[in-house]
Amino acid sequence: YSLQAIPALQGIALSHRLERFPPFYVADINDDRLSGPTPGLNTTDLDRQYIAFNNFPAGEKALQQIVEIHRRQAPQDQQATFEAILALADWHNLFGKNNTANTLYAHLYEEMANNGDDPVAFFGQPELLYLPLPQNPKPPPVSKRQQVTTGSVQLGFQVSSSGRIRQLQTLASEPEGLMDFRVRRSMRLAIYRPMLLEGVAVAAEDQVYTHEFSYYPTADQVLAASNEEELPANADASDLAQPDLNTAEAE
């Protein structure tokens, strides 16, 4: 129970968290990114990602011990204790132990109010805890590549009182249809720290997330963009050449 033990305990919890919640979408155990630097993943259209590990008790025990160390060794450091309890609450939330998580969040809300802090500002919006990022579109052969460019997908959704995603919808996509499925699939796995209202976890409506990605446009897409730039301001939009998205979608 010494302060010097805290970094090791944090490392234990972080290791288990990364095993259970990798920072990128994992389709199967053969994903090269799990064991080496080669980005050779052949992403398949799965609804759920491959999960290799789920050691909830070991991480919980490490985070509980950190809280106890702060209480024993540095009771005057209220901020450090607050952060340790928040990390423990987030751990329970990540693993779906929402009753315990929300009890801890409510305790922290009350403590902030009693200490003259602003719990409304701190817990007034959901806080993203986990989102596995999708892989960028597979590039075409080198001989057929155009200049790399940036696309985006914007999603709207609700964050439930348990921190999970509900009512997911696509608000905008450029190029349309290229990355919509992958981004939505990853967002379905996202986990948030829920919004608190007077210390109680509640659903948060009208949330927005924008994912940007790099891709190689097709020749038709490049031509369409060029035509759009050269089109006079008073030209009819129907005069634009329409990009052929079939090639991009059939990666």
Coordinates of N, CA and C in Angstrom, one line a residue, residues 9-250:
L9 N 0.2 -0.8 -10.5 CA -1.2 -1.2 -10.5 C -2.0 -0.6 -11.6
Q10 N -1.6 0.6 -12.0 CA -2.3 1.3 -13.2 C -1.9 0.5 -14.4
G11 N -0.7 0.0 -14.5 CA -0.2 -0.8 -15.7 C -1.0 -2.1 -15.8
I12 N -1.3 -2.7 -14.6 CA -2.1 -4.0 -14.7 C -3.4 -3.7 -15.3
A13 N -4.1 -2.7 -14.7 CA -5.4 -2.3 -15.2 C -5.4 -2.0 -16.7
L14 N -4.4 -1.2 -17.1 CA -4.3 -0.7 -18.5 C -4.1 -1.9 -19.4
S15 N -3.3 -2.9 -19.0 CA -3.0 -4.1 -19.8 C -4.3 -4.9 -20.1
H16 N -5.1 -5.1 -19.0 CA -6.3 -5.8 -19.2 C -7.3 -5.0 -20.0
R17 N -7.3 -3.7 -19.8 CA -8.2 -2.9 -20.6 C -7.9 -3.0 -22.1
L18 N -6.7 -2.9 -22.5 CA -6.3 -3.0 -23.9 C -6.5 -4.4 -24.5
E19 N -6.4 -5.4 -23.7 CA -6.7 -6.7 -24.2 C -8.2 -6.9 -24.5
R20 N -9.1 -6.3 -23.6 CA -10.5 -6.5 -23.7 C -11.1 -5.4 -24.7
F21 N -10.4 -4.2 -24.7 CA -10.9 -3.1 -25.5 C -9.8 -2.6 -26.4
P22 N -9.4 -3.3 -27.4 CA -8.3 -2.8 -28.3 C -8.7 -1.5 -28.9
P23 N -7.8 -0.6 -29.3 CA -8.1 0.7 -29.8 C -8.6 0.7 -31.2
F24 N -8.6 -0.4 -31.9 CA -9.1 -0.5 -33.3 C -10.0 -1.7 -33.4
Y25 N -10.8 -1.6 -34.4 CA -11.8 -2.7 -34.7 C -11.0 -4.0 -35.1
V26 N -11.3 -5.1 -34.4 CA -10.6 -6.4 -34.7 C -11.6 -7.4 -35.2
A27 N -11.5 -7.8 -36.4 CA -12.5 -8.8 -37.0 C -12.2 -10.2 -36.5
D28 N -10.9 -10.6 -36.4 CA -10.6 -11.9 -36.0 C -9.2 -12.0 -35.4
I29 N -8.9 -13.2 -34.9 CA -7.6 -13.4 -34.1 C -6.4 -13.2 -35.0
N30 N -6.6 -13.3 -36.3 CA -5.5 -13.2 -37.3 C -5.1 -11.8 -37.7
D31 N -5.8 -10.8 -37.1 CA -5.5 -9.4 -37.3 C -4.0 -9.2 -37.0
D32 N -3.3 -8.7 -38.0 CA -1.8 -8.5 -37.8 C -1.5 -7.4 -36.8
R33 N -2.5 -6.5 -36.6 CA -2.2 -5.4 -35.7 C -2.2 -5.9 -34.2
L34 N -2.7 -7.1 -34.0 CA -2.6 -7.6 -32.6 C -1.2 -8.0 -32.2
S35 N -0.4 -8.4 -33.1 CA 0.9 -8.9 -32.7 C 2.1 -8.2 -33.4
G36 N 1.9 -7.3 -34.3 CA 3.0 -6.7 -35.0 C 2.6 -5.4 -35.7
P37 N 3.6 -4.8 -36.4 CA 3.3 -3.5 -37.0 C 2.7 -3.6 -38.4
T38 N 2.6 -4.7 -39.0 CA 2.1 -4.8 -40.3 C 0.6 -4.7 -40.4
P39 N 0.1 -3.6 -41.1 CA -1.4 -3.4 -41.1 C -2.0 -4.2 -42.2
G40 N -2.0 -5.5 -42.1 CA -2.5 -6.4 -43.1 C -3.9 -7.0 -42.9
L41 N -4.7 -6.2 -42.2 CA -6.1 -6.8 -41.8 C -7.0 -6.8 -43.0
N42 N -7.6 -8.0 -43.2 CA -8.7 -8.1 -44.2 C -10.0 -8.0 -43.5
T43 N -10.5 -6.8 -43.3 CA -11.7 -6.6 -42.5 C -12.9 -7.2 -43.1
T44 N -13.6 -8.0 -42.3 CA -14.9 -8.6 -42.8 C -16.1 -7.9 -42.2
D45 N -17.2 -8.1 -42.8 CA -18.4 -7.3 -42.3 C -19.1 -8.1 -41.2
L46 N -18.4 -8.0 -40.0 CA -19.0 -8.6 -38.8 C -19.7 -7.6 -38.0
D47 N -20.7 -8.0 -37.2 CA -21.4 -7.1 -36.4 C -20.7 -6.8 -35.1
R48 N -19.9 -7.8 -34.6 CA -19.2 -7.7 -33.4 C -17.7 -8.0 -33.6
Q49 N -16.8 -7.3 -32.9 CA -15.4 -7.5 -33.1 C -14.9 -8.7 -32.3
Y50 N -13.8 -9.3 -32.7 CA -13.2 -10.4 -32.0 C -12.7 -9.9 -30.6
I51 N -13.0 -10.6 -29.6 CA -12.6 -10.3 -28.2 C -11.7 -11.4 -27.7
A52 N -10.4 -11.0 -27.3 CA -9.5 -12.1 -26.9 C -9.4 -12.3 -25.4
F53 N -9.9 -11.3 -24.6 CA -9.6 -11.4 -23.2 C -10.7 -10.7 -22.4
N54 N -10.9 -11.1 -21.2 CA -11.9 -10.4 -20.4 C -11.7 -10.6 -18.9
N55 N -10.6 -10.0 -18.4 CA -10.2 -10.2 -17.0 C -10.7 -9.0 -16.2
F56 N -12.0 -9.0 -15.9 CA -12.6 -7.9 -15.1 C -12.1 -7.9 -13.7
P57 N -12.0 -9.0 -13.0 CA -11.7 -9.0 -11.6 C -10.3 -8.5 -11.3
A58 N -9.3 -8.8 -12.2 CA -7.9 -8.4 -11.9 C -7.8 -6.9 -12.1
G59 N -8.4 -6.3 -13.1 CA -8.4 -4.8 -13.2 C -9.1 -4.2 -12.1
E60 N -10.3 -4.7 -11.7 CA -11.0 -4.1 -10.6 C -10.2 -4.1 -9.3
K61 N -9.5 -5.2 -9.0 CA -8.7 -5.3 -7.8 C -7.6 -4.3 -7.8
A62 N -6.9 -4.1 -8.9 CA -5.8 -3.2 -9.0 C -6.3 -1.7 -8.8
L63 N -7.5 -1.4 -9.4 CA -8.0 0.0 -9.3 C -8.5 0.2 -7.8
Q64 N -9.1 -0.8 -7.2 CA -9.6 -0.7 -5.8 C -8.4 -0.4 -4.9
Q65 N -7.3 -1.1 -5.2 CA -6.1 -0.9 -4.3 C -5.5 0.5 -4.5
I66 N -5.6 1.0 -5.7 CA -5.1 2.4 -5.9 C -6.0 3.4 -5.0
V67 N -7.3 3.2 -5.0 CA -8.1 4.0 -4.2 C -7.8 3.9 -2.7
E68 N -7.5 2.7 -2.3 CA -7.2 2.5 -0.9 C -5.8 3.1 -0.5
I69 N -4.9 3.0 -1.4 CA -3.6 3.7 -1.2 C -3.7 5.2 -1.0
H70 N -4.5 5.8 -1.9 CA -4.7 7.2 -1.7 C -5.3 7.6 -0.4
R71 N -6.3 6.8 0.0 CA -7.0 7.1 1.2 C -6.1 6.9 2.5
R72 N -5.2 5.9 2.4 CA -4.3 5.7 3.5 C -3.1 6.6 3.5
Q73 N -2.5 6.8 2.4 CA -1.2 7.5 2.3 C -1.3 9.0 2.0
A74 N -2.4 9.4 1.3 CA -2.5 10.8 1.0 C -3.9 11.3 1.0
P75 N -4.5 11.2 2.2 CA -6.0 11.6 2.3 C -6.2 13.1 2.1
Q76 N -5.2 13.9 2.2 CA -5.3 15.3 1.9 C -5.4 15.6 0.4
D77 N -5.0 14.7 -0.4 CA -5.0 14.9 -1.9 C -6.3 14.4 -2.4
Q78 N -7.3 15.2 -2.3 CA -8.7 14.9 -2.7 C -8.8 14.7 -4.2
Q79 N -8.1 15.4 -5.0 CA -8.1 15.3 -6.4 C -7.6 13.9 -6.9
A80 N -6.6 13.4 -6.3 CA -6.0 12.1 -6.6 C -7.0 11.0 -6.3
T81 N -7.6 11.1 -5.1 CA -8.6 10.1 -4.7 C -9.8 10.2 -5.6
F82 N -10.3 11.4 -6.0 CA -11.4 11.5 -6.9 C -11.1 10.8 -8.3
E83 N -9.9 11.0 -8.8 CA -9.5 10.5 -10.1 C -9.4 8.9 -10.0
A84 N -8.9 8.4 -8.8 CA -8.8 7.0 -8.6 C -10.2 6.3 -8.6
I85 N -11.2 7.0 -7.9 CA -12.5 6.4 -7.8 C -13.2 6.5 -9.2
L86 N -12.9 7.6 -9.9 CA -13.5 7.8 -11.3 C -13.0 6.7 -12.2
A87 N -11.7 6.4 -12.1 CA -11.2 5.3 -12.9 C -11.8 3.9 -12.6
L88 N -12.1 3.7 -11.3 CA -12.8 2.5 -10.9 C -14.2 2.5 -11.4
A89 N -14.9 3.6 -11.3 CA -16.3 3.7 -11.9 C -16.3 3.4 -13.4
D90 N -15.4 4.0 -14.1 CA -15.3 3.8 -15.5 C -15.0 2.3 -15.9
W91 N -14.2 1.7 -15.0 CA -13.9 0.3 -15.3 C -15.2 -0.6 -15.2
H92 N -16.0 -0.3 -14.1 CA -17.3 -1.0 -14.0 C -18.2 -0.7 -15.2
N93 N -18.2 0.5 -15.6 CA -19.0 0.9 -16.8 C -18.6 0.2 -18.0
L94 N -17.3 0.1 -18.3 CA -16.8 -0.5 -19.5 C -17.3 -2.0 -19.5
F95 N -17.2 -2.7 -18.4 CA -17.6 -4.1 -18.4 C -19.1 -4.3 -18.1
G96 N -19.9 -3.3 -18.2 CA -21.3 -3.5 -18.1 C -21.8 -3.6 -16.7
K97 N -21.0 -3.3 -15.7 CA -21.5 -3.3 -14.3 C -22.1 -2.0 -13.9
N98 N -23.2 -1.6 -14.5 CA -23.7 -0.3 -14.5 C -24.2 0.2 -13.2
N99 N -24.8 -0.7 -12.4 CA -25.3 -0.4 -11.1 C -24.2 0.1 -10.2
T100 N -23.1 -0.6 -10.2 CA -21.9 -0.2 -9.4 C -21.3 1.1 -9.9
A101 N -21.2 1.2 -11.2 CA -20.6 2.3 -11.8 C -21.4 3.6 -11.5
N102 N -22.7 3.5 -11.6 CA -23.6 4.7 -11.4 C -23.6 5.1 -9.9
T103 N -23.5 4.1 -9.0 CA -23.3 4.4 -7.6 C -22.1 5.2 -7.3
L104 N -21.0 4.8 -7.9 CA -19.7 5.5 -7.8 C -19.8 6.9 -8.4
Y105 N -20.4 7.0 -9.6 CA -20.5 8.3 -10.2 C -21.4 9.2 -9.4
A106 N -22.5 8.7 -8.8 CA -23.3 9.5 -7.9 C -22.5 10.0 -6.7
H107 N -21.7 9.1 -6.1 CA -20.9 9.5 -5.0 C -19.9 10.6 -5.3
L108 N -19.3 10.5 -6.5 CA -18.4 11.6 -6.9 C -19.1 12.9 -7.2
Y109 N -20.3 12.8 -7.8 CA -21.1 14.0 -8.0 C -21.4 14.7 -6.7
E110 N -21.8 14.0 -5.7 CA -22.1 14.6 -4.4 C -20.8 15.2 -3.7
E111 N -19.7 14.4 -3.8 CA -18.4 15.0 -3.3 C -18.0 16.3 -3.9
M112 N -18.2 16.3 -5.2 CA -17.8 17.6 -5.9 C -18.7 18.7 -5.5
A113 N -20.0 18.5 -5.3 CA -20.9 19.5 -4.8 C -20.5 20.0 -3.4
N114 N -20.2 19.0 -2.6 CA -19.8 19.3 -1.2 C -18.5 20.1 -1.1
N115 N -17.6 19.9 -2.0 CA -16.3 20.6 -2.0 C -16.4 21.9 -2.8
G116 N -17.5 22.3 -3.2 CA -17.6 23.6 -3.9 C -17.2 23.5 -5.4
D117 N -17.0 22.3 -5.9 CA -16.7 22.2 -7.4 C -18.0 22.2 -8.2
D118 N -17.9 22.0 -9.5 CA -19.1 22.1 -10.3 C -19.3 20.7 -11.0
P119 N -20.1 19.9 -10.3 CA -20.4 18.5 -10.9 C -21.3 18.6 -12.1
V120 N -22.1 19.7 -12.3 CA -22.9 19.8 -13.4 C -22.1 20.0 -14.7
A121 N -21.0 20.8 -14.6 CA -20.1 21.0 -15.7 C -19.4 19.7 -16.0
F122 N -18.9 19.0 -15.0 CA -18.1 17.8 -15.2 C -18.9 16.6 -15.7
F123 N -20.1 16.4 -15.2 CA -20.9 15.3 -15.6 C -22.0 15.7 -16.6
G124 N -22.0 16.9 -17.1 CA -23.1 17.5 -17.9 C -23.2 16.9 -19.3
Q125 N -22.2 16.3 -19.8 CA -22.3 15.6 -21.1 C -21.6 14.3 -21.0
P126 N -22.0 13.3 -21.9 CA -21.3 12.0 -21.9 C -19.9 12.2 -22.2
E127 N -19.0 11.3 -21.7 CA -17.6 11.3 -21.9 C -17.2 10.0 -22.6
L128 N -16.6 10.1 -23.8 CA -16.3 8.9 -24.5 C -15.2 8.1 -23.8
L129 N -15.4 6.8 -23.5 CA -14.4 6.0 -22.8 C -13.8 5.0 -23.8
Y130 N -14.6 4.5 -24.8 CA -14.0 3.5 -25.7 C -14.7 3.6 -27.0
L131 N -13.9 3.7 -28.1 CA -14.4 3.6 -29.5 C -13.3 2.9 -30.3
P132 N -13.5 1.7 -30.8 CA -12.5 1.1 -31.7 C -12.6 1.7 -33.0
L133 N -11.5 2.3 -33.5 CA -11.5 3.0 -34.8 C -11.5 2.0 -35.9
P134 N -12.2 2.2 -36.9 CA -12.3 1.3 -38.1 C -11.0 1.6 -39.0
Q135 N -10.7 0.5 -39.8 CA -9.6 0.7 -40.7 C -10.0 1.5 -41.9
N136 N -9.1 2.3 -42.4 CA -9.3 3.0 -43.6 C -9.6 2.1 -44.8
P137 N -10.3 2.7 -45.9 CA -10.5 1.8 -47.0 C -9.2 1.3 -47.6
K138 N -9.3 0.0 -48.1 CA -8.2 -0.6 -48.7 C -7.7 0.2 -50.0
P139 N -6.5 0.5 -50.1 CA -6.0 1.3 -51.2 C -6.0 0.5 -52.5
P140 N -6.2 1.1 -53.7 CA -6.0 0.3 -54.9 C -4.6 0.1 -55.2
P141 N -4.3 -0.7 -56.3 CA -2.9 -0.9 -56.7 C -2.2 0.4 -56.9
V142 N -0.9 0.4 -56.7 CA -0.1 1.7 -56.8 C -0.3 2.3 -58.2
S143 N -0.4 1.5 -59.2 CA -0.5 2.1 -60.6 C -1.9 2.8 -60.8
K144 N -2.9 2.5 -60.0 CA -4.2 3.1 -60.2 C -4.5 4.2 -59.1
R145 N -3.6 4.5 -58.3 CA -3.9 5.4 -57.2 C -3.9 6.9 -57.7
Q146 N -4.9 7.6 -57.2 CA -4.9 9.0 -57.3 C -4.3 9.6 -56.1
Q147 N -4.3 10.9 -56.0 CA -3.8 11.6 -54.8 C -4.7 11.3 -53.6
V148 N -4.1 10.9 -52.4 CA -4.8 10.6 -51.3 C -5.6 11.8 -50.8
T149 N -6.8 11.6 -50.3 CA -7.6 12.7 -49.8 C -8.3 12.3 -48.5
T150 N -9.1 13.2 -48.0 CA -9.8 12.9 -46.7 C -11.3 12.9 -46.9
G151 N -11.9 11.9 -46.3 CA -13.3 11.7 -46.3 C -13.8 11.8 -44.8
S152 N -15.1 11.8 -44.7 CA -15.7 11.8 -43.3 C -17.1 11.2 -43.3
V153 N -17.4 10.7 -42.1 CA -18.7 10.2 -41.8 C -19.2 10.9 -40.5
Q154 N -20.4 11.5 -40.5 CA -20.9 12.1 -39.3 C -22.1 11.3 -38.9
L155 N -22.1 10.9 -37.6 CA -23.2 10.1 -37.0 C -23.9 10.9 -35.9
G156 N -25.2 10.7 -35.8 CA -26.0 11.2 -34.7 C -26.5 10.0 -33.9
F157 N -26.7 10.2 -32.6 CA -27.1 9.0 -31.7 C -27.5 9.6 -30.3
Q158 N -28.0 8.6 -29.6 CA -28.3 8.9 -28.1 C -27.3 8.0 -27.3
V159 N -26.9 8.6 -26.2 CA -26.1 7.8 -25.2 C -27.1 7.5 -24.1
S160 N -27.3 6.2 -23.8 CA -28.2 5.8 -22.8 C -27.6 6.0 -21.4
S161 N -28.4 5.8 -20.4 CA -28.0 5.9 -19.0 C -26.9 4.9 -18.6
S162 N -26.7 3.9 -19.4 CA -25.7 2.9 -19.2 C -24.4 3.2 -20.0
G163 N -24.5 4.3 -20.8 CA -23.3 4.7 -21.6 C -23.2 4.0 -22.9
R164 N -24.3 3.3 -23.4 CA -24.3 2.6 -24.6 C -25.0 3.5 -25.7
I165 N -24.7 3.1 -27.0 CA -25.2 3.8 -28.1 C -26.6 3.4 -28.5
R166 N -27.5 4.3 -28.7 CA -28.9 4.0 -29.1 C -29.2 5.0 -30.3
Q167 N -30.2 4.6 -31.1 CA -30.8 5.4 -32.2 C -29.7 6.0 -33.1
L168 N -28.8 5.1 -33.5 CA -27.7 5.5 -34.4 C -28.2 5.8 -35.8
Q169 N -27.7 6.9 -36.4 CA -28.1 7.3 -37.7 C -26.9 8.0 -38.4
T170 N -26.8 7.9 -39.7 CA -25.8 8.7 -40.5 C -26.4 10.0 -40.8
L171 N -25.7 11.1 -40.5 CA -26.1 12.5 -40.8 C -25.5 13.0 -42.1
A172 N -24.2 12.6 -42.3 CA -23.5 13.0 -43.5 C -22.4 12.0 -43.8
S173 N -22.1 11.9 -45.1 CA -21.0 11.0 -45.5 C -20.4 11.5 -46.8
E174 N -19.1 11.6 -46.8 CA -18.3 12.0 -48.0 C -17.0 11.2 -48.1
P175 N -16.9 10.4 -49.2 CA -17.9 10.1 -50.2 C -19.0 9.2 -49.7
E176 N -20.2 9.3 -50.2 CA -21.3 8.6 -49.7 C -21.2 7.1 -49.9
G177 N -21.4 6.4 -48.8 CA -21.4 4.9 -48.8 C -20.0 4.3 -48.7
L178 N -18.9 5.0 -48.7 CA -17.6 4.4 -48.7 C -17.2 3.8 -47.4
M179 N -17.5 4.6 -46.3 CA -17.1 4.2 -45.0 C -18.3 4.1 -44.0
D180 N -19.5 4.3 -44.4 CA -20.6 4.4 -43.5 C -20.7 3.2 -42.7
F181 N -20.7 2.0 -43.3 CA -20.9 0.8 -42.6 C -19.8 0.6 -41.5
R182 N -18.5 0.8 -41.9 CA -17.4 0.5 -40.9 C -17.5 1.5 -39.7
V183 N -17.8 2.7 -40.0 CA -17.9 3.7 -38.9 C -19.1 3.4 -38.0
R184 N -20.2 3.1 -38.6 CA -21.4 2.7 -37.8 C -21.1 1.5 -37.0
R185 N -20.5 0.5 -37.6 CA -20.2 -0.8 -36.9 C -19.3 -0.5 -35.6
S186 N -18.3 0.4 -35.8 CA -17.4 0.7 -34.7 C -18.2 1.5 -33.6
M187 N -19.0 2.4 -34.0 CA -19.7 3.2 -33.1 C -20.7 2.4 -32.3
R188 N -21.2 1.3 -32.8 CA -22.1 0.5 -32.0 C -21.4 -0.1 -30.8
L189 N -20.1 -0.2 -30.9 CA -19.3 -0.8 -29.8 C -18.8 0.3 -28.8
A190 N -19.1 1.6 -29.1 CA -18.6 2.7 -28.3 C -19.2 2.6 -26.9
I191 N -18.5 3.1 -25.9 CA -19.0 3.1 -24.5 C -18.6 4.5 -24.0
Y192 N -19.6 5.1 -23.4 CA -19.5 6.5 -22.8 C -19.7 6.4 -21.3
R193 N -19.0 7.4 -20.6 CA -19.4 7.7 -19.2 C -20.8 8.5 -19.3
P194 N -21.8 8.0 -18.7 CA -23.1 8.6 -18.9 C -23.2 10.1 -18.4
M195 N -24.1 10.8 -18.9 CA -24.4 12.1 -18.3 C -25.2 12.0 -17.0
L196 N -24.9 12.8 -16.0 CA -25.6 12.8 -14.8 C -26.4 14.0 -14.6
L197 N -27.6 13.9 -14.1 CA -28.5 14.9 -13.8 C -28.9 14.8 -12.3
E198 N -28.4 15.8 -11.5 CA -28.6 15.7 -10.1 C -28.1 14.4 -9.5
G199 N -27.0 14.0 -10.0 CA -26.3 12.7 -9.5 C -26.9 11.4 -10.1
V200 N -27.9 11.5 -11.0 CA -28.5 10.3 -11.5 C -28.1 10.2 -13.0
A201 N -27.7 9.0 -13.4 CA -27.3 8.8 -14.8 C -28.6 8.8 -15.7
V202 N -28.5 9.6 -16.7 CA -29.7 9.8 -17.6 C -29.2 9.7 -19.1
A203 N -30.2 9.5 -20.0 CA -29.9 9.4 -21.4 C -29.6 10.8 -21.9
A204 N -28.6 10.9 -22.9 CA -28.3 12.2 -23.5 C -28.6 12.1 -25.0
E205 N -29.5 13.0 -25.4 CA -30.0 13.0 -26.8 C -29.1 13.9 -27.7
D206 N -29.3 13.7 -29.0 CA -28.7 14.6 -30.0 C -27.2 14.7 -29.9
Q207 N -26.5 13.5 -29.7 CA -25.1 13.5 -29.7 C -24.6 13.3 -31.2
V208 N -23.4 13.9 -31.5 CA -22.8 13.9 -32.8 C -21.4 13.4 -32.7
Y209 N -21.0 12.6 -33.6 CA -19.6 12.2 -33.7 C -19.2 12.2 -35.2
T210 N -18.0 12.7 -35.5 CA -17.5 12.8 -36.9 C -16.2 12.0 -37.0
H211 N -16.1 11.1 -37.9 CA -14.9 10.3 -38.1 C -14.3 10.7 -39.4
E212 N -13.1 11.1 -39.4 CA -12.4 11.4 -40.7 C -11.4 10.3 -41.0
F213 N -11.2 10.1 -42.3 CA -10.4 9.0 -42.8 C -9.7 9.4 -44.1
S214 N -8.6 8.7 -44.4 CA -7.9 8.9 -45.6 C -8.3 7.8 -46.6
Y215 N -8.4 8.2 -47.9 CA -8.7 7.2 -48.9 C -8.1 7.7 -50.3
Y216 N -8.1 6.7 -51.2 CA -7.6 7.1 -52.6 C -8.9 7.1 -53.5
P217 N -9.3 8.3 -54.0 CA -10.5 8.4 -54.8 C -10.3 7.7 -56.1
T218 N -11.4 7.3 -56.7 CA -11.3 6.7 -58.1 C -11.1 7.8 -59.1
A219 N -10.7 7.4 -60.3 CA -10.5 8.4 -61.3 C -11.8 9.2 -61.6
D220 N -12.9 8.6 -61.6 CA -14.2 9.3 -61.8 C -14.5 10.3 -60.7
Q221 N -14.1 9.9 -59.4 CA -14.3 10.8 -58.4 C -13.5 12.1 -58.5
V222 N -12.2 11.9 -58.9 CA -11.3 13.0 -59.1 C -11.8 13.9 -60.2
L223 N -12.3 13.3 -61.3 CA -12.8 14.1 -62.4 C -14.1 14.9 -62.0
A224 N -14.9 14.3 -61.2 CA -16.1 14.9 -60.8 C -15.8 16.1 -59.9
A225 N -14.8 15.9 -59.0 CA -14.4 17.0 -58.1 C -13.8 18.2 -58.9
S226 N -13.0 17.8 -59.9 CA -12.4 18.8 -60.8 C -13.5 19.6 -61.6
N227 N -14.5 18.9 -62.1 CA -15.6 19.6 -62.8 C -16.3 20.5 -61.9
E228 N -16.5 20.1 -60.6 CA -17.2 20.9 -59.7 C -16.5 22.2 -59.4
E229 N -15.1 22.1 -59.3 CA -14.3 23.3 -59.0 C -14.4 24.3 -60.2
E230 N -14.5 23.7 -61.4 CA -14.4 24.6 -62.6 C -15.8 25.1 -63.0
L231 N -16.9 24.6 -62.4 CA -18.2 25.0 -62.8 C -18.5 26.4 -62.4
P232 N -19.1 27.2 -63.2 CA -19.4 28.6 -62.9 C -20.4 28.6 -61.7
A233 N -20.4 29.7 -61.0 CA -21.3 29.8 -59.8 C -22.7 29.6 -60.1
N234 N -23.2 30.1 -61.3 CA -24.6 30.0 -61.6 C -25.0 28.8 -62.4
A235 N -24.1 27.8 -62.5 CA -24.4 26.5 -63.2 C -25.3 25.7 -62.4
D236 N -26.1 24.9 -63.1 CA -27.0 23.9 -62.5 C -26.3 22.7 -61.9
A237 N -26.6 22.3 -60.7 CA -25.9 21.2 -60.1 C -26.1 19.9 -60.9
S238 N -27.1 19.8 -61.7 CA -27.3 18.6 -62.5 C -26.2 18.5 -63.6
D239 N -25.5 19.6 -63.9 CA -24.5 19.5 -64.9 C -23.2 18.8 -64.4
L240 N -23.1 18.6 -63.1 CA -22.0 17.9 -62.6 C -21.9 16.5 -63.0
A241 N -20.7 16.0 -63.2 CA -20.5 14.6 -63.5 C -20.6 13.8 -62.2
Q242 N -21.4 12.8 -62.1 CA -21.6 12.0 -60.9 C -20.5 11.0 -60.7
P243 N -20.0 10.9 -59.5 CA -18.9 10.0 -59.2 C -19.4 8.5 -59.2
D244 N -18.7 7.6 -59.7 CA -19.0 6.2 -59.7 C -18.5 5.6 -58.4
L245 N -19.4 5.3 -57.5 CA -18.9 4.8 -56.2 C -18.8 3.3 -56.1
N246 N -19.2 2.6 -57.2 CA -19.1 1.2 -57.2 C -17.7 0.6 -57.0
T247 N -16.7 1.3 -57.6 CA -15.4 0.8 -57.5 C -14.9 1.0 -56.0
A248 N -15.3 2.1 -55.4 CA -14.9 2.3 -54.0 C -15.5 1.4 -53.1
E249 N -16.8 1.1 -53.3 CA -17.5 0.2 -52.4 C -17.1 -1.3 -52.5
A250 N -16.6 -1.6 -53.7 CA -16.2 -3.0 -53.9 C -14.8 -3.3 -53.6

